[in-house]
Amino acid sequence: GAIERTSNFMAHGTLSVRIRQEDYRPFLLTLYALTCYAADSGNRYAPEDAWIPGGTPMQGGPYAWSAVVNSVLQPAMGLRWLLCYEEGNRDACHLQKAAPKHWFAAGEHIRVGNCPTRFGRLSWSTIAHGDRSWKVQIDFGSAFLGDLLIHIHAPDGRPLQHASAGALSGSAIRFTREELQGTKQLVLQVS
C-alpha cells in the first residue's frame, strides 16, 4: 500500500528475464549485483520486503514483510542458469548460455558432471585449445528428450564459424531432440 518498502524479491525475477535474452551480459551484471548485495558478509538472508527508514527484516508489523529464500540460494540458482538453463515455454536446454567470454579463452576448461534436467541427465566439458578453437564433449546419462543448444562466447566476440556437428546460430550450436535420439555421447570441434 502506501507504506514505503524496498524489495530484493525482484532480483531473481530479473535474472529469469535476463537469462532469456540473446545478450548474456545483462544477466551476468545482475547476478554479480545480486551476489554483492544479497550475499554480502553482513547479510546472508534476503527478506522480500523491508521497511524504510530502518530497512531491516521484522521491523513493523509481521504482515508487512515475508521471508523469501536464503540469499545464498539466489546466486546458486543464477550460476545454475549460467551453466544449464531450461526454457519454460518449450523443450529446449541451453548449456553455458551466460558463461563469461573469458571462460572460453585459450587453456580454459568448463566441466559439469551429472547435471539433472527435465530432459535427462548430462555431463559435459568444454576445453579451449585456442581463442578460436574448442572441443566440447557431452555425455548423456539417458535419452535426452529436448532440443540442446551449446553456447560458446568467443573472447573476440565474433560468431562461431564451424562446428563438426549441429547447426550454427551466432554463438550457439543447436541439436534437435530428433538429432539426439539414441545418442550417448557428442564430441564437437568448434571454431
PDB file of C-alpha atoms in Angstrom:
ATOM      1  CA  GLY A   1       0.000   0.000   0.000  1.00  0.00           C
ATOM      2  CA  ALA A   2       1.106   3.464   0.972  1.00  0.00           C
ATOM      3  CA  ILE A   3       3.903   2.227   3.214  1.00  0.00           C
ATOM      4  CA  GLU A   4       7.393   2.693   1.788  1.00  0.00           C
ATOM      5  CA  ARG A   5       9.181  -0.600   1.341  1.00  0.00           C
ATOM      6  CA  THR A   6      12.162  -1.851  -0.571  1.00  0.00           C
ATOM      7  CA  SER A   7      12.397  -5.287  -2.071  1.00  0.00           C
ATOM      8  CA  ASN A   8      15.082  -7.592  -3.405  1.00  0.00           C
ATOM      9  CA  PHE A   9      12.427 -10.181  -4.253  1.00  0.00           C
ATOM     10  CA  MET A  10      12.591  -8.783  -7.787  1.00  0.00           C
ATOM     11  CA  ALA A  11      16.266  -9.731  -8.173  1.00  0.00           C
ATOM     12  CA  HIS A  12      15.696 -13.371  -9.060  1.00  0.00           C
ATOM     13  CA  GLY A  13      12.751 -12.305 -11.249  1.00  0.00           C
ATOM     14  CA  THR A  14      15.143 -10.008 -13.099  1.00  0.00           C
ATOM     15  CA  LEU A  15      17.567 -12.914 -13.521  1.00  0.00           C
ATOM     16  CA  SER A  16      14.797 -15.048 -15.005  1.00  0.00           C
ATOM     17  CA  VAL A  17      14.007 -12.355 -17.589  1.00  0.00           C
ATOM     18  CA  ARG A  18      17.620 -11.606 -18.474  1.00  0.00           C
ATOM     19  CA  ILE A  19      18.654 -15.248 -18.991  1.00  0.00           C
ATOM     20  CA  ARG A  20      16.067 -15.363 -21.785  1.00  0.00           C
ATOM     21  CA  GLN A  21      17.763 -12.544 -23.701  1.00  0.00           C
ATOM     22  CA  GLU A  22      20.184 -13.207 -26.539  1.00  0.00           C
ATOM     23  CA  ASP A  23      22.846 -10.958 -24.949  1.00  0.00           C
ATOM     24  CA  TYR A  24      24.073 -12.739 -21.815  1.00  0.00           C
ATOM     25  CA  ARG A  25      25.957  -9.747 -20.341  1.00  0.00           C
ATOM     26  CA  PRO A  26      22.974  -8.096 -18.557  1.00  0.00           C
ATOM     27  CA  PHE A  27      22.332 -11.445 -16.832  1.00  0.00           C
ATOM     28  CA  LEU A  28      25.938 -11.563 -15.604  1.00  0.00           C
ATOM     29  CA  LEU A  29      25.770  -7.981 -14.335  1.00  0.00           C
ATOM     30  CA  THR A  30      22.518  -8.698 -12.453  1.00  0.00           C
ATOM     31  CA  LEU A  31      23.950 -11.906 -10.983  1.00  0.00           C
ATOM     32  CA  TYR A  32      27.055 -10.040  -9.823  1.00  0.00           C
ATOM     33  CA  ALA A  33      24.999  -7.209  -8.301  1.00  0.00           C
ATOM     34  CA  LEU A  34      22.657  -9.661  -6.568  1.00  0.00           C
ATOM     35  CA  THR A  35      25.585 -11.582  -5.140  1.00  0.00           C
ATOM     36  CA  CYS A  36      27.241  -8.402  -3.842  1.00  0.00           C
ATOM     37  CA  TYR A  37      24.011  -7.103  -2.305  1.00  0.00           C
ATOM     38  CA  ALA A  38      22.124 -10.120  -1.033  1.00  0.00           C
ATOM     39  CA  ALA A  39      25.017 -12.341  -0.040  1.00  0.00           C
ATOM     40  CA  ASP A  40      27.445  -9.812   1.373  1.00  0.00           C
ATOM     41  CA  SER A  41      29.330 -10.734   4.517  1.00  0.00           C
ATOM     42  CA  GLY A  42      26.892  -8.976   6.835  1.00  0.00           C
ATOM     43  CA  ASN A  43      23.604 -10.094   5.323  1.00  0.00           C
ATOM     44  CA  ARG A  44      23.277 -13.763   4.294  1.00  0.00           C
ATOM     45  CA  TYR A  45      19.486 -13.508   4.458  1.00  0.00           C
ATOM     46  CA  ALA A  46      17.284 -11.682   1.998  1.00  0.00           C
ATOM     47  CA  PRO A  47      13.812 -10.631   3.110  1.00  0.00           C
ATOM     48  CA  GLU A  48      11.289  -9.939   0.394  1.00  0.00           C
ATOM     49  CA  ASP A  49      10.291  -6.597   1.856  1.00  0.00           C
ATOM     50  CA  ALA A  50      11.987  -4.436   4.452  1.00  0.00           C
ATOM     51  CA  TRP A  51      10.519  -1.317   5.953  1.00  0.00           C
ATOM     52  CA  ILE A  52      12.117   2.056   5.338  1.00  0.00           C
ATOM     53  CA  PRO A  53      13.756   4.020   7.020  1.00  0.00           C
ATOM     54  CA  GLY A  54      15.274   1.214   9.111  1.00  0.00           C
ATOM     55  CA  GLY A  55      15.100  -1.266   6.276  1.00  0.00           C
ATOM     56  CA  THR A  56      15.518  -4.352   8.427  1.00  0.00           C
ATOM     57  CA  PRO A  57      13.532  -7.580   8.418  1.00  0.00           C
ATOM     58  CA  MET A  58      10.933  -7.986  11.161  1.00  0.00           C
ATOM     59  CA  GLN A  59      10.630  -4.203  11.598  1.00  0.00           C
ATOM     60  CA  GLY A  60       6.999  -3.110  11.876  1.00  0.00           C
ATOM     61  CA  GLY A  61       4.043  -5.456  11.793  1.00  0.00           C
ATOM     62  CA  PRO A  62       4.686  -9.076  10.792  1.00  0.00           C
ATOM     63  CA  TYR A  63       2.096  -8.801   7.978  1.00  0.00           C
ATOM     64  CA  ALA A  64       4.299  -6.242   6.198  1.00  0.00           C
ATOM     65  CA  TRP A  65       7.261  -8.424   5.268  1.00  0.00           C
ATOM     66  CA  SER A  66       7.838 -12.014   4.363  1.00  0.00           C
ATOM     67  CA  ALA A  67      10.903 -14.167   4.010  1.00  0.00           C
ATOM     68  CA  VAL A  68      11.742 -15.481   0.566  1.00  0.00           C
ATOM     69  CA  VAL A  69      14.819 -17.657   0.272  1.00  0.00           C
ATOM     70  CA  ASN A  70      18.166 -17.645   1.931  1.00  0.00           C
ATOM     71  CA  SER A  71      20.189 -15.118  -0.051  1.00  0.00           C
ATOM     72  CA  VAL A  72      22.960 -17.577  -0.906  1.00  0.00           C
ATOM     73  CA  LEU A  73      20.449 -19.671  -2.866  1.00  0.00           C
ATOM     74  CA  GLN A  74      19.708 -16.913  -5.401  1.00  0.00           C
ATOM     75  CA  PRO A  75      23.329 -16.707  -6.655  1.00  0.00           C
ATOM     76  CA  ALA A  76      23.454 -20.521  -6.722  1.00  0.00           C
ATOM     77  CA  MET A  77      20.343 -20.566  -8.897  1.00  0.00           C
ATOM     78  CA  GLY A  78      21.916 -17.905 -11.121  1.00  0.00           C
ATOM     79  CA  LEU A  79      25.073 -19.993 -11.507  1.00  0.00           C
ATOM     80  CA  ARG A  80      22.937 -22.994 -12.425  1.00  0.00           C
ATOM     81  CA  TRP A  81      21.190 -20.951 -15.139  1.00  0.00           C
ATOM     82  CA  LEU A  82      24.526 -19.566 -16.324  1.00  0.00           C
ATOM     83  CA  LEU A  83      25.689 -23.148 -16.974  1.00  0.00           C
ATOM     84  CA  CYS A  84      22.429 -25.011 -17.672  1.00  0.00           C
ATOM     85  CA  TYR A  85      19.210 -23.156 -18.449  1.00  0.00           C
ATOM     86  CA  GLU A  86      15.968 -24.918 -19.375  1.00  0.00           C
ATOM     87  CA  GLU A  87      13.371 -22.883 -21.245  1.00  0.00           C
ATOM     88  CA  GLY A  88       9.951 -22.950 -19.620  1.00  0.00           C
ATOM     89  CA  ASN A  89       7.846 -22.421 -22.737  1.00  0.00           C
ATOM     90  CA  ARG A  90       9.422 -25.060 -24.988  1.00  0.00           C
ATOM     91  CA  ASP A  91      11.530 -28.198 -24.711  1.00  0.00           C
ATOM     92  CA  ALA A  92      14.988 -26.645 -25.017  1.00  0.00           C
ATOM     93  CA  CYS A  93      18.047 -26.739 -22.774  1.00  0.00           C
ATOM     94  CA  HIS A  94      20.970 -24.287 -23.038  1.00  0.00           C
ATOM     95  CA  LEU A  95      24.478 -25.140 -21.899  1.00  0.00           C
ATOM     96  CA  GLN A  96      26.858 -22.289 -20.992  1.00  0.00           C
ATOM     97  CA  LYS A  97      24.258 -19.706 -22.094  1.00  0.00           C
ATOM     98  CA  ALA A  98      25.622 -16.961 -19.859  1.00  0.00           C
ATOM     99  CA  ALA A  99      29.179 -18.174 -19.271  1.00  0.00           C
ATOM    100  CA  PRO A 100      31.505 -15.148 -19.498  1.00  0.00           C
ATOM    101  CA  LYS A 101      33.696 -14.991 -22.580  1.00  0.00           C
ATOM    102  CA  HIS A 102      36.944 -15.208 -20.596  1.00  0.00           C
ATOM    103  CA  TRP A 103      35.886 -18.757 -19.643  1.00  0.00           C
ATOM    104  CA  PHE A 104      36.371 -19.623 -23.328  1.00  0.00           C
ATOM    105  CA  ALA A 105      39.916 -18.212 -23.655  1.00  0.00           C
ATOM    106  CA  ALA A 106      42.853 -20.440 -24.608  1.00  0.00           C
ATOM    107  CA  GLY A 107      43.652 -23.022 -21.923  1.00  0.00           C
ATOM    108  CA  GLU A 108      40.367 -22.666 -20.013  1.00  0.00           C
ATOM    109  CA  HIS A 109      38.112 -25.635 -19.125  1.00  0.00           C
ATOM    110  CA  ILE A 110      34.446 -25.799 -18.185  1.00  0.00           C
ATOM    111  CA  ARG A 111      33.309 -29.093 -16.649  1.00  0.00           C
ATOM    112  CA  VAL A 112      29.895 -30.065 -15.305  1.00  0.00           C
ATOM    113  CA  GLY A 113      29.096 -33.573 -14.121  1.00  0.00           C
ATOM    114  CA  ASN A 114      25.792 -35.396 -13.802  1.00  0.00           C
ATOM    115  CA  CYS A 115      23.618 -32.312 -14.321  1.00  0.00           C
ATOM    116  CA  PRO A 116      19.908 -33.072 -13.877  1.00  0.00           C
ATOM    117  CA  THR A 117      17.470 -31.556 -16.363  1.00  0.00           C
ATOM    118  CA  ARG A 118      13.848 -32.315 -17.101  1.00  0.00           C
ATOM    119  CA  PHE A 119      15.055 -33.839 -20.392  1.00  0.00           C
ATOM    120  CA  GLY A 120      17.560 -36.239 -18.810  1.00  0.00           C
ATOM    121  CA  ARG A 121      20.935 -36.088 -17.053  1.00  0.00           C
ATOM    122  CA  LEU A 122      24.063 -34.993 -18.845  1.00  0.00           C
ATOM    123  CA  SER A 123      27.718 -34.224 -18.206  1.00  0.00           C
ATOM    124  CA  TRP A 124      29.885 -32.025 -20.382  1.00  0.00           C
ATOM    125  CA  SER A 125      33.236 -30.352 -20.757  1.00  0.00           C
ATOM    126  CA  THR A 126      34.412 -27.515 -22.947  1.00  0.00           C
ATOM    127  CA  ILE A 127      38.148 -27.185 -23.478  1.00  0.00           C
ATOM    128  CA  ALA A 128      39.591 -24.124 -25.196  1.00  0.00           C
ATOM    129  CA  HIS A 129      42.585 -25.130 -27.327  1.00  0.00           C
ATOM    130  CA  GLY A 130      42.930 -21.530 -28.505  1.00  0.00           C
ATOM    131  CA  ASP A 131      40.890 -18.334 -28.508  1.00  0.00           C
ATOM    132  CA  ARG A 132      39.008 -19.641 -31.584  1.00  0.00           C
ATOM    133  CA  SER A 133      39.180 -23.436 -31.095  1.00  0.00           C
ATOM    134  CA  TRP A 134      37.169 -25.553 -28.639  1.00  0.00           C
ATOM    135  CA  LYS A 135      36.433 -29.198 -28.004  1.00  0.00           C
ATOM    136  CA  VAL A 136      33.042 -29.905 -26.445  1.00  0.00           C
ATOM    137  CA  GLN A 137      32.167 -33.354 -25.129  1.00  0.00           C
ATOM    138  CA  ILE A 138      28.687 -34.183 -23.862  1.00  0.00           C
ATOM    139  CA  ASP A 139      27.791 -37.486 -22.227  1.00  0.00           C
ATOM    140  CA  PHE A 140      24.105 -38.325 -21.873  1.00  0.00           C
ATOM    141  CA  GLY A 141      23.088 -40.450 -18.882  1.00  0.00           C
ATOM    142  CA  SER A 142      19.883 -41.471 -20.683  1.00  0.00           C
ATOM    143  CA  ALA A 143      17.843 -40.478 -23.715  1.00  0.00           C
ATOM    144  CA  PHE A 144      17.745 -36.683 -23.957  1.00  0.00           C
ATOM    145  CA  LEU A 145      14.168 -35.575 -24.661  1.00  0.00           C
ATOM    146  CA  GLY A 146      14.618 -31.942 -25.676  1.00  0.00           C
ATOM    147  CA  ASP A 147      16.488 -29.656 -28.026  1.00  0.00           C
ATOM    148  CA  LEU A 148      20.025 -28.787 -26.923  1.00  0.00           C
ATOM    149  CA  LEU A 149      21.878 -25.525 -27.501  1.00  0.00           C
ATOM    150  CA  ILE A 150      25.563 -25.272 -26.646  1.00  0.00           C
ATOM    151  CA  HIS A 151      26.786 -21.692 -26.288  1.00  0.00           C
ATOM    152  CA  ILE A 152      30.392 -20.627 -26.795  1.00  0.00           C
ATOM    153  CA  HIS A 153      31.257 -16.951 -26.327  1.00  0.00           C
ATOM    154  CA  ALA A 154      34.490 -16.377 -28.191  1.00  0.00           C
ATOM    155  CA  PRO A 155      36.818 -13.917 -26.437  1.00  0.00           C
ATOM    156  CA  ASP A 156      36.990 -11.802 -29.622  1.00  0.00           C
ATOM    157  CA  GLY A 157      33.173 -11.550 -29.743  1.00  0.00           C
ATOM    158  CA  ARG A 158      32.916 -12.887 -33.291  1.00  0.00           C
ATOM    159  CA  PRO A 159      30.291 -15.525 -34.170  1.00  0.00           C
ATOM    160  CA  LEU A 160      31.280 -19.160 -34.467  1.00  0.00           C
ATOM    161  CA  GLN A 161      32.410 -20.224 -37.950  1.00  0.00           C
ATOM    162  CA  HIS A 162      32.422 -24.028 -37.783  1.00  0.00           C
ATOM    163  CA  ALA A 163      31.087 -26.940 -35.733  1.00  0.00           C
ATOM    164  CA  SER A 164      31.750 -30.579 -36.583  1.00  0.00           C
ATOM    165  CA  ALA A 165      28.039 -31.365 -35.959  1.00  0.00           C
ATOM    166  CA  GLY A 166      24.818 -29.484 -35.274  1.00  0.00           C
ATOM    167  CA  ALA A 167      23.511 -26.220 -36.704  1.00  0.00           C
ATOM    168  CA  LEU A 168      25.396 -22.977 -36.012  1.00  0.00           C
ATOM    169  CA  SER A 169      23.485 -19.894 -34.957  1.00  0.00           C
ATOM    170  CA  GLY A 170      25.684 -16.986 -33.799  1.00  0.00           C
ATOM    171  CA  SER A 171      27.387 -18.188 -30.616  1.00  0.00           C
ATOM    172  CA  ALA A 172      25.385 -21.415 -30.287  1.00  0.00           C
ATOM    173  CA  ILE A 173      25.294 -24.902 -31.770  1.00  0.00           C
ATOM    174  CA  ARG A 174      21.784 -26.377 -31.907  1.00  0.00           C
ATOM    175  CA  PHE A 175      20.696 -30.005 -31.859  1.00  0.00           C
ATOM    176  CA  THR A 176      17.064 -31.054 -32.122  1.00  0.00           C
ATOM    177  CA  ARG A 177      15.708 -33.843 -29.959  1.00  0.00           C
ATOM    178  CA  GLU A 178      15.339 -35.928 -33.124  1.00  0.00           C
ATOM    179  CA  GLU A 179      19.042 -35.485 -33.927  1.00  0.00           C
ATOM    180  CA  LEU A 180      19.933 -36.542 -30.369  1.00  0.00           C
ATOM    181  CA  GLN A 181      17.723 -39.638 -30.383  1.00  0.00           C
ATOM    182  CA  GLY A 182      19.810 -42.650 -29.358  1.00  0.00           C
ATOM    183  CA  THR A 183      22.952 -40.517 -28.809  1.00  0.00           C
ATOM    184  CA  LYS A 184      25.036 -41.413 -25.750  1.00  0.00           C
ATOM    185  CA  GLN A 185      27.930 -39.014 -26.444  1.00  0.00           C
ATOM    186  CA  LEU A 186      28.656 -35.965 -28.592  1.00  0.00           C
ATOM    187  CA  VAL A 187      32.181 -34.792 -29.317  1.00  0.00           C
ATOM    188  CA  LEU A 188      32.359 -31.494 -31.187  1.00  0.00           C
ATOM    189  CA  GLN A 189      35.210 -29.493 -32.652  1.00  0.00           C
ATOM    190  CA  VAL A 190      34.198 -25.836 -32.791  1.00  0.00           C
ATOM    191  CA  SER A 191      35.940 -22.801 -34.230  1.00  0.00           C
TER     192      SER A 191
END
